[in-house]
XYZ file of C-alpha atoms in Angstrom:
567
model
C 12.764 17.194 18.649
C 10.094 16.789 21.310
C 8.299 19.799 22.801
C 9.794 19.489 26.312
C 13.298 18.966 24.964
C 12.903 21.915 22.603
C 11.847 24.299 25.368
C 14.692 23.112 27.584
C 17.162 23.770 24.785
C 15.631 27.178 24.146
C 15.938 28.102 27.805
C 19.566 27.018 27.785
C 20.109 28.993 24.622
C 18.554 32.135 26.118
C 20.989 32.068 29.009
C 23.837 31.377 26.597
C 23.093 34.597 24.763
C 24.069 36.607 27.808
C 27.339 34.702 28.213
C 28.426 35.150 24.609
C 27.347 38.795 24.555
C 29.661 39.549 27.457
C 32.748 37.604 26.499
C 32.839 37.947 22.721
C 34.955 40.829 21.418
C 36.630 41.649 18.141
C 39.525 44.066 18.037
C 39.329 46.901 15.532
C 35.816 46.078 14.363
C 35.211 47.442 10.910
C 32.901 50.292 10.063
C 30.600 49.392 7.184
C 29.461 51.518 4.322
C 25.710 51.177 4.530
C 23.653 52.924 1.906
C 21.270 50.209 0.990
C 17.681 49.030 1.387
C 15.092 50.291 3.879
C 17.781 51.466 6.287
C 19.499 53.710 3.726
C 17.716 56.857 4.860
C 18.381 56.130 8.528
C 22.060 55.667 7.774
C 22.056 58.901 5.771
C 20.668 60.693 8.823
C 23.199 59.037 11.116
C 26.075 60.020 8.826
C 24.810 63.605 8.766
C 24.609 63.759 12.547
C 28.134 62.387 12.891
C 29.497 64.997 10.525
C 27.835 67.811 12.434
C 29.301 66.587 15.716
C 32.724 66.042 14.224
C 32.729 69.551 12.741
C 31.738 70.998 16.107
C 34.413 69.067 18.050
C 37.178 68.127 15.583
C 39.863 67.701 18.215
C 37.970 65.570 20.695
C 35.283 63.755 18.719
C 35.394 59.975 19.217
C 33.566 59.436 15.939
C 35.013 57.627 12.972
C 33.065 58.682 9.914
C 31.882 55.904 7.651
C 32.764 55.516 3.998
C 30.213 57.462 2.004
C 28.185 56.322 -0.948
C 24.897 57.083 -2.627
C 21.455 55.865 -1.801
C 20.824 55.036 -5.403
C 22.243 52.562 -7.857
C 25.772 53.772 -8.292
C 27.266 53.742 -4.824
C 30.753 53.249 -6.208
C 33.029 54.128 -7.810
C 32.994 57.789 -6.861
C 35.643 60.442 -6.384
C 38.840 59.212 -4.769
C 40.491 62.641 -4.611
C 39.716 66.337 -4.688
C 38.567 67.659 -8.038
C 41.448 69.087 -10.106
C 41.382 72.880 -10.492
C 41.827 72.227 -14.204
C 38.089 71.596 -14.389
C 36.200 74.600 -12.925
C 32.453 74.229 -12.636
C 30.358 75.930 -15.269
C 26.613 76.428 -15.627
C 24.134 75.899 -18.441
C 20.698 77.502 -18.132
C 17.869 74.973 -18.347
C 14.093 75.383 -18.085
C 12.662 73.800 -14.967
C 9.850 72.412 -17.116
C 10.694 71.746 -20.762
C 6.965 71.676 -21.546
C 6.125 74.952 -19.808
C 8.873 77.561 -19.783
C 6.938 79.843 -17.451
C 8.040 77.639 -14.541
C 11.450 79.343 -14.557
C 15.040 78.228 -15.097
C 17.997 76.817 -13.183
C 21.727 76.430 -13.704
C 22.844 72.904 -14.573
C 26.479 72.339 -13.622
C 29.052 70.830 -15.930
C 32.817 70.416 -16.117
C 34.979 70.275 -19.250
C 38.267 68.560 -20.150
C 39.884 70.197 -23.216
C 43.446 68.992 -22.576
C 43.357 66.628 -25.551
C 41.205 68.648 -27.935
C 42.636 69.167 -31.407
C 41.442 72.530 -32.680
C 39.554 72.348 -35.941
C 39.005 68.606 -35.718
C 35.286 68.896 -35.177
C 35.025 66.850 -32.037
C 33.979 64.455 -30.808
C 32.438 65.445 -27.481
C 32.311 62.710 -24.849
C 29.699 63.523 -22.212
C 29.359 61.568 -18.987
C 25.958 61.655 -17.310
C 26.307 62.435 -13.609
C 23.342 60.278 -12.627
C 21.864 60.218 -9.136
C 24.711 61.943 -7.323
C 26.667 65.186 -7.234
C 28.516 65.724 -10.503
C 31.655 66.486 -8.515
C 31.908 62.802 -7.651
C 32.255 61.995 -11.366
C 35.169 64.377 -12.008
C 37.847 61.660 -11.547
C 36.388 59.978 -14.651
C 37.014 63.259 -16.468
C 40.599 63.317 -15.235
C 41.854 59.730 -15.467
C 38.777 57.607 -16.180
C 36.789 56.674 -19.249
C 36.078 60.245 -20.392
C 39.750 61.219 -20.436
C 40.680 57.957 -22.168
C 38.197 58.539 -24.975
C 39.063 62.226 -25.300
C 42.759 61.355 -25.539
C 42.157 58.636 -28.124
C 39.918 60.811 -30.303
C 41.311 64.317 -29.817
C 37.956 65.262 -28.390
C 36.406 67.228 -25.548
C 35.298 65.535 -22.316
C 32.325 66.702 -20.254
C 30.647 65.704 -16.983
C 27.026 66.867 -16.888
C 25.293 66.996 -13.507
C 21.760 65.604 -13.305
C 18.938 67.981 -12.425
C 18.193 68.223 -8.664
C 21.524 66.584 -7.705
C 24.648 68.308 -6.420
C 24.048 72.025 -6.979
C 21.855 71.744 -10.085
C 18.796 72.392 -7.947
C 15.791 74.067 -9.605
C 13.602 74.444 -6.503
C 13.658 75.881 -2.995
C 12.855 72.611 -1.216
C 12.248 68.928 -1.929
C 8.532 68.765 -1.206
C 6.343 66.412 -3.219
C 5.159 69.229 -5.483
C 8.643 70.607 -6.034
C 9.958 67.179 -7.024
C 7.395 66.754 -9.808
C 9.974 67.824 -12.419
C 12.407 65.088 -11.344
C 11.589 62.445 -13.928
C 13.027 60.613 -16.919
C 11.422 62.872 -19.497
C 12.693 66.161 -18.047
C 16.199 64.805 -17.373
C 16.524 63.513 -20.942
C 15.345 66.876 -22.292
C 18.058 68.577 -20.204
C 20.757 66.508 -21.855
C 19.347 67.081 -25.335
C 19.116 70.837 -24.813
C 22.689 70.926 -23.505
C 24.065 68.941 -26.439
C 22.294 71.089 -29.008
C 23.160 74.489 -27.532
C 26.211 74.500 -25.256
C 29.120 76.830 -26.068
C 32.430 75.705 -24.597
C 34.569 78.397 -23.035
C 37.827 78.940 -24.910
C 36.671 77.052 -28.027
C 35.425 79.204 -30.913
C 34.148 76.274 -32.954
C 30.567 75.088 -32.901
C 30.711 71.737 -31.094
C 26.976 71.277 -30.698
C 25.127 68.177 -31.805
C 24.496 67.099 -34.510
C 27.223 69.240 -36.081
C 29.878 67.098 -34.378
C 29.624 63.554 -33.001
C 28.610 63.267 -29.376
C 29.340 60.061 -27.469
C 27.102 59.682 -24.416
C 28.420 57.628 -21.464
C 26.731 56.616 -18.238
C 27.027 54.008 -15.503
C 24.183 52.317 -13.577
C 21.089 54.566 -13.555
C 23.079 56.942 -15.754
C 23.900 53.919 -17.914
C 20.194 53.398 -18.526
C 19.919 57.093 -19.319
C 22.767 56.747 -21.799
C 20.892 53.982 -23.629
C 17.642 55.937 -23.451
C 19.278 59.071 -24.878
C 20.420 57.089 -27.924
C 16.854 55.845 -28.429
C 15.081 59.146 -27.704
C 17.472 61.545 -29.432
C 19.266 59.620 -32.190
C 19.768 62.844 -34.152
C 21.872 64.263 -31.294
C 23.519 61.193 -29.773
C 25.866 59.729 -32.361
C 26.988 56.910 -30.071
C 26.365 55.770 -26.498
C 28.171 53.530 -24.025
C 25.847 52.156 -21.349
C 27.718 50.624 -18.416
C 25.786 48.502 -15.887
C 22.712 50.011 -17.513
C 19.578 49.123 -15.566
C 17.244 49.296 -18.548
C 14.780 46.907 -16.899
C 12.804 48.545 -14.102
C 11.158 46.169 -11.650
C 9.155 46.356 -8.444
C 10.829 43.590 -6.454
C 14.605 43.558 -6.888
C 15.192 40.299 -4.988
C 17.662 39.022 -7.589
C 20.141 41.682 -6.443
C 20.810 39.503 -3.398
C 20.867 36.337 -5.447
C 23.880 37.560 -7.428
C 25.717 38.175 -4.157
C 24.682 34.797 -2.778
C 26.000 33.021 -5.851
C 29.184 35.086 -6.336
C 30.527 35.594 -2.803
C 32.657 33.111 -0.880
C 30.429 30.042 -0.301
C 31.426 29.770 3.359
C 30.436 33.376 3.908
C 27.063 33.093 2.183
C 26.363 29.841 4.049
C 26.921 31.728 7.317
C 24.621 34.533 6.182
C 21.901 32.109 5.051
C 22.044 30.237 8.338
C 21.981 33.439 10.383
C 18.996 34.874 8.538
C 16.912 31.688 8.633
C 17.744 31.059 12.273
C 16.844 34.597 13.308
C 13.584 34.421 11.368
C 12.662 31.331 13.414
C 13.765 32.693 16.787
C 12.001 36.029 16.377
C 8.701 34.176 16.194
C 9.266 32.683 19.667
C 8.047 35.374 22.112
C 10.341 34.209 24.922
C 13.448 34.402 22.754
C 12.630 37.480 20.688
C 14.160 40.024 23.101
C 17.259 37.860 23.647
C 17.840 37.640 19.908
C 17.681 41.406 19.520
C 19.806 41.958 22.617
C 22.593 39.823 21.180
C 22.850 42.359 18.338
C 22.484 45.343 20.675
C 19.055 46.066 19.181
C 16.777 45.027 22.043
C 15.102 48.458 21.988
C 14.159 48.223 18.316
C 10.393 47.787 18.314
C 9.687 46.101 14.984
C 11.095 42.777 13.854
C 11.285 43.849 10.205
C 13.387 46.869 11.192
C 15.680 44.518 13.082
C 16.142 42.227 10.120
C 16.670 45.139 7.735
C 19.563 46.280 9.926
C 20.971 42.749 9.710
C 21.039 42.924 5.899
C 22.881 46.267 5.619
C 26.418 44.796 5.253
C 25.304 43.151 2.001
C 25.288 46.540 0.289
C 29.070 46.596 0.473
C 29.318 44.036 -2.334
C 28.283 46.719 -4.813
C 31.102 48.953 -3.588
C 33.829 46.555 -4.736
C 36.198 47.838 -7.399
C 39.324 46.598 -9.143
C 41.187 49.684 -7.867
C 41.526 49.521 -4.059
C 41.975 53.303 -3.976
C 38.421 53.636 -5.293
C 36.575 50.545 -4.104
C 35.668 49.196 -0.696
C 36.897 46.024 0.995
C 34.097 46.107 3.569
C 32.252 43.070 2.260
C 35.379 40.912 2.442
C 36.071 42.212 5.943
C 32.498 41.340 6.906
C 33.000 37.777 5.653
C 36.279 37.504 7.556
C 34.444 38.573 10.702
C 31.841 35.844 10.269
C 34.614 33.233 10.130
C 36.414 34.302 13.311
C 36.712 31.616 16.030
C 35.634 31.984 19.668
C 37.437 30.448 22.632
C 39.926 29.072 20.071
C 37.185 26.953 18.500
C 35.764 27.234 14.998
C 32.659 25.155 15.627
C 30.286 25.072 18.580
C 30.787 21.336 18.925
C 34.459 22.096 19.653
C 33.747 24.383 22.603
C 35.837 23.812 25.743
C 34.523 21.389 28.355
C 31.487 22.820 30.090
C 30.174 24.655 27.034
C 29.041 21.716 24.858
C 25.382 22.212 25.805
C 25.334 25.486 23.937
C 24.711 23.781 20.605
C 21.067 24.410 19.728
C 19.313 22.370 17.044
C 16.243 23.993 15.550
C 13.385 22.660 13.407
C 14.389 22.500 9.767
C 18.000 21.615 10.497
C 19.116 25.135 11.480
C 21.440 25.803 14.363
C 23.189 28.561 16.221
C 26.868 28.706 15.389
C 29.764 31.083 15.853
C 29.042 32.993 12.663
C 25.798 34.282 14.209
C 27.666 35.502 17.248
C 30.289 37.108 15.008
C 27.526 38.673 12.915
C 26.031 40.119 16.092
C 29.356 41.605 17.125
C 29.791 43.142 13.689
C 26.415 44.887 13.947
C 27.000 46.026 17.526
C 30.438 47.467 16.815
C 29.860 48.757 13.302
C 26.355 50.177 13.659
C 24.810 50.213 17.113
C 27.824 51.862 18.752
C 27.396 54.770 16.353
C 23.998 55.539 17.895
C 25.548 55.749 21.335
C 28.323 58.020 20.040
C 25.822 60.581 18.754
C 23.417 60.247 21.687
C 20.590 58.598 19.753
C 18.438 55.672 20.792
C 18.392 52.501 18.732
C 14.806 53.227 17.708
C 15.792 56.738 16.602
C 18.645 55.293 14.576
C 17.021 52.297 12.916
C 13.268 52.522 13.329
C 11.286 53.180 10.147
C 7.757 53.580 11.519
C 7.931 57.182 12.750
C 6.572 59.066 9.750
C 7.643 62.480 11.014
C 11.384 61.838 10.627
C 10.931 61.352 6.878
C 8.951 64.547 6.260
C 11.758 67.118 6.319
C 11.916 68.684 2.838
C 14.889 71.080 3.051
C 17.347 70.831 0.153
C 19.990 69.316 2.411
C 17.742 66.219 2.599
C 19.132 64.885 -0.662
C 18.167 61.287 0.218
C 14.719 62.320 -1.001
C 15.842 62.574 -4.630
C 16.611 59.000 -5.616
C 13.890 57.808 -3.227
C 11.398 59.914 -5.187
C 12.618 58.452 -8.482
C 12.326 54.941 -7.054
C 8.806 55.611 -5.840
C 7.571 57.208 -9.064
C 9.269 55.463 -12.010
C 12.111 53.064 -11.223
C 11.107 50.664 -8.455
C 13.963 48.364 -7.397
C 12.567 47.631 -3.942
C 14.800 45.168 -2.113
C 12.848 42.136 -0.916
C 13.232 38.463 -0.102
C 12.715 35.949 -2.938
C 9.025 35.378 -3.750
C 9.404 31.634 -3.176
C 9.784 31.067 0.601
C 11.669 27.826 -0.076
C 14.282 29.501 -2.260
C 17.745 29.956 -0.672
C 18.109 33.486 0.645
C 20.497 35.799 2.442
C 17.813 38.254 3.561
C 14.897 37.810 5.916
C 11.434 36.740 4.860
C 10.307 39.919 6.649
C 11.742 41.998 3.797
C 8.406 42.312 1.998
C 7.107 44.751 -0.606
C 4.889 46.366 2.019
C 7.901 47.050 4.204
C 10.071 48.287 1.327
C 7.463 50.601 -0.198
C 6.013 52.284 2.885
C 8.650 55.042 2.670
C 6.940 56.305 -0.509
C 3.835 57.320 1.417
C 5.770 58.388 4.510
C 8.132 60.762 2.729
C 5.893 62.054 -0.045
C 2.379 62.988 1.094
C 0.061 64.142 -1.709
C 0.816 67.635 -2.955
C -1.349 70.201 -4.691
C 0.118 69.440 -8.116
C 1.523 65.935 -7.794
C 0.639 62.675 -6.050
C 3.111 59.799 -5.782
C 1.394 56.680 -7.173
C 0.754 53.623 -4.983
C 3.452 51.820 -6.992
C 5.971 53.335 -9.406
C 5.125 53.526 -13.086
C 7.966 51.258 -14.220
C 6.402 51.141 -17.691
C 7.872 54.616 -18.249
C 11.308 52.966 -18.145
C 10.590 49.613 -19.752
C 8.706 51.127 -22.702
C 12.060 52.466 -23.947
C 13.356 48.974 -24.670
C 13.648 47.010 -21.442
C 15.994 44.013 -21.768
C 15.821 44.164 -25.571
C 16.866 47.804 -25.991
C 19.225 47.991 -28.971
C 20.310 50.168 -31.880
C 23.465 50.803 -33.861
C 26.304 52.527 -31.984
C 24.845 51.625 -28.587
C 27.243 49.584 -26.446
C 26.450 47.650 -23.277
C 29.227 46.915 -20.775
C 28.438 44.838 -17.663
C 30.178 42.964 -14.872
C 29.353 39.309 -14.484
C 29.023 39.531 -10.681
C 27.309 42.918 -10.586
C 24.226 42.638 -8.339
C 22.440 44.905 -10.819
C 23.107 42.569 -13.778
C 19.591 41.006 -13.536
C 18.221 44.447 -14.485
C 20.524 44.925 -17.500
C 20.476 43.507 -21.049
C 22.972 40.893 -19.778
C 20.275 39.490 -17.481
C 19.517 35.783 -17.602
C 15.985 36.877 -18.547
C 17.210 38.637 -21.690
C 17.958 37.082 -25.060
C 21.586 36.403 -25.958
C 23.248 38.892 -28.277
C 26.202 38.940 -30.588
C 29.056 41.287 -29.665
C 29.795 43.452 -32.728
C 31.491 46.771 -33.475
C 28.169 48.456 -34.241
C 26.434 46.907 -31.234
C 29.063 46.020 -28.625
C 27.864 43.681 -25.906
C 30.595 42.970 -23.375
C 30.782 41.247 -19.990
C 33.755 41.855 -17.679
C 34.856 38.633 -15.885
C 34.734 39.226 -12.139
C 33.376 42.719 -12.746
C 30.994 44.354 -10.310
C 29.331 47.762 -10.818
C 30.422 49.841 -13.869
C 33.963 48.515 -13.593
C 35.011 50.263 -16.809
C 34.225 53.819 -15.652
C 37.302 54.542 -13.567
C 40.862 54.142 -14.766
C 44.518 54.921 -14.136
C 46.482 57.687 -15.833
C 48.718 55.034 -17.347
C 46.355 52.439 -18.757
C 49.090 49.798 -18.770
C 49.135 49.922 -14.957
C 45.577 48.586 -14.839
C 44.709 44.904 -14.368
C 44.674 43.045 -17.680
C 40.905 42.537 -17.774
C 40.372 46.278 -17.204
C 42.955 47.217 -19.829
C 41.148 44.892 -22.213
C 37.733 46.487 -21.775
C 39.182 49.995 -21.978
C 41.007 49.229 -25.225
C 37.870 47.602 -26.617
C 35.776 50.677 -25.818
C 38.362 52.959 -27.420
C 38.494 50.714 -30.476
C 34.768 50.559 -31.195
C 34.295 54.295 -30.570
C 37.076 55.049 -33.074
C 35.374 52.726 -35.564
C 32.049 54.498 -35.016
C 33.608 57.892 -35.669
C 34.802 56.773 -39.085
C 31.145 56.759 -40.170
C 30.233 60.229 -38.924
C 28.819 62.693 -41.422
C 27.986 66.194 -40.244
């Protein structure tokens, strides 16, 4: 395309933006769950503001609260109902610092299911690690999920153990850098070990501590990695462990997360996303068009191009929230894809526009073009995200900007976004970026760099008196425990084959193949996303066949393990 022709087309395109912005509408635009990437903290703050306003004006508030999820690895599944009164919260006293008991103590919450326990049987105890969220969100797994299933099958006791600093197991008065120094892998593992070796269950006179009875440790996602690590670190206490979607490989750049989505989602949808992202990356570099591009998405007042493109990627986080049970999972990603495919003016392709609109097809260098999916994408962002800023009287920059350091410095304990962020910045990594090869197909912008993803670590955690967040996380602290190759007897790995976290698990394409055995189960759920085996139905036969299968397999190998237990 010649220079003069290109500029003429760009000018025509700029004016077209205004036309499409005015006339394009989608009824009942969906509200996305967005707890993902550099915008996760901004969306946490926006959610919090909406809740405050809704509580203050419940009868007249125009707000529709978004689905909630966690900033960390295990966004879903979480609680789908109120916790049953059958499981009252209890507290176990833990030292804040297992290496220096003068630092004080705190109460670690836990919940117990004894409905299936056979008195005098000597266990087992099935403990579910709460991971990077409130333990209350794991209680459904104690009631109808994997913990109840295993307790029922074994005549054992089920437990949900809340992770230090999360929920109400808070050992400090605020979440400053210094006060977060005890939030690490070593201290959290010591909590679990201390609990297993010393807990006394209310209403049960028998000694059910480890290693006197078999303990089966279960976790999903980050907690799945912890489950595997507990079996390695404390083999004398952990008789068996089931690690679901266990991210045992810590990495700095987690670009392969997006690659799983790109490969697994509907090809038409990912083609639309690829085209949108590449086209926007090109147009943002053209000064004349830059403001028009942002205006189409309602983000013309967002100062930085990388902030703009990080907002564009937020719907991708909804893939992780899929679940086989619609009462637990989210359909937001599928709804997003449906939105991208919607026609305009009765046409499904720009070349099919009504007479008078044919000139609005814009060819760009590299074979990219503007099509309806970009306009639909823009509408999705405007209706699902930008409108929320207007509803709570915030500017777009206040909502989605990430360069104002002061908004990330609040350390009160209600700022629980700081917890997983701190763990990411100190030991776990998993920064979401574009692929390292600029020619590789991608569904996120080339502006999603390591510099952009990691700047929150310095913004949120200035150096303290006793602790300084490193320039990059010490991922060796995780990988030294086994990485992709982590293995031992009575340690099971359960993964989903379209889980975006699979590249960080022992089922990764970078890991060696393994045999699936009773002593070392190694199972992949077809069509499974994130810890698909953790939730369940009260009647297991009501579950989809592939979920029934994995649940029966877990029950079977745990029963086989227990045959070998010797007190």
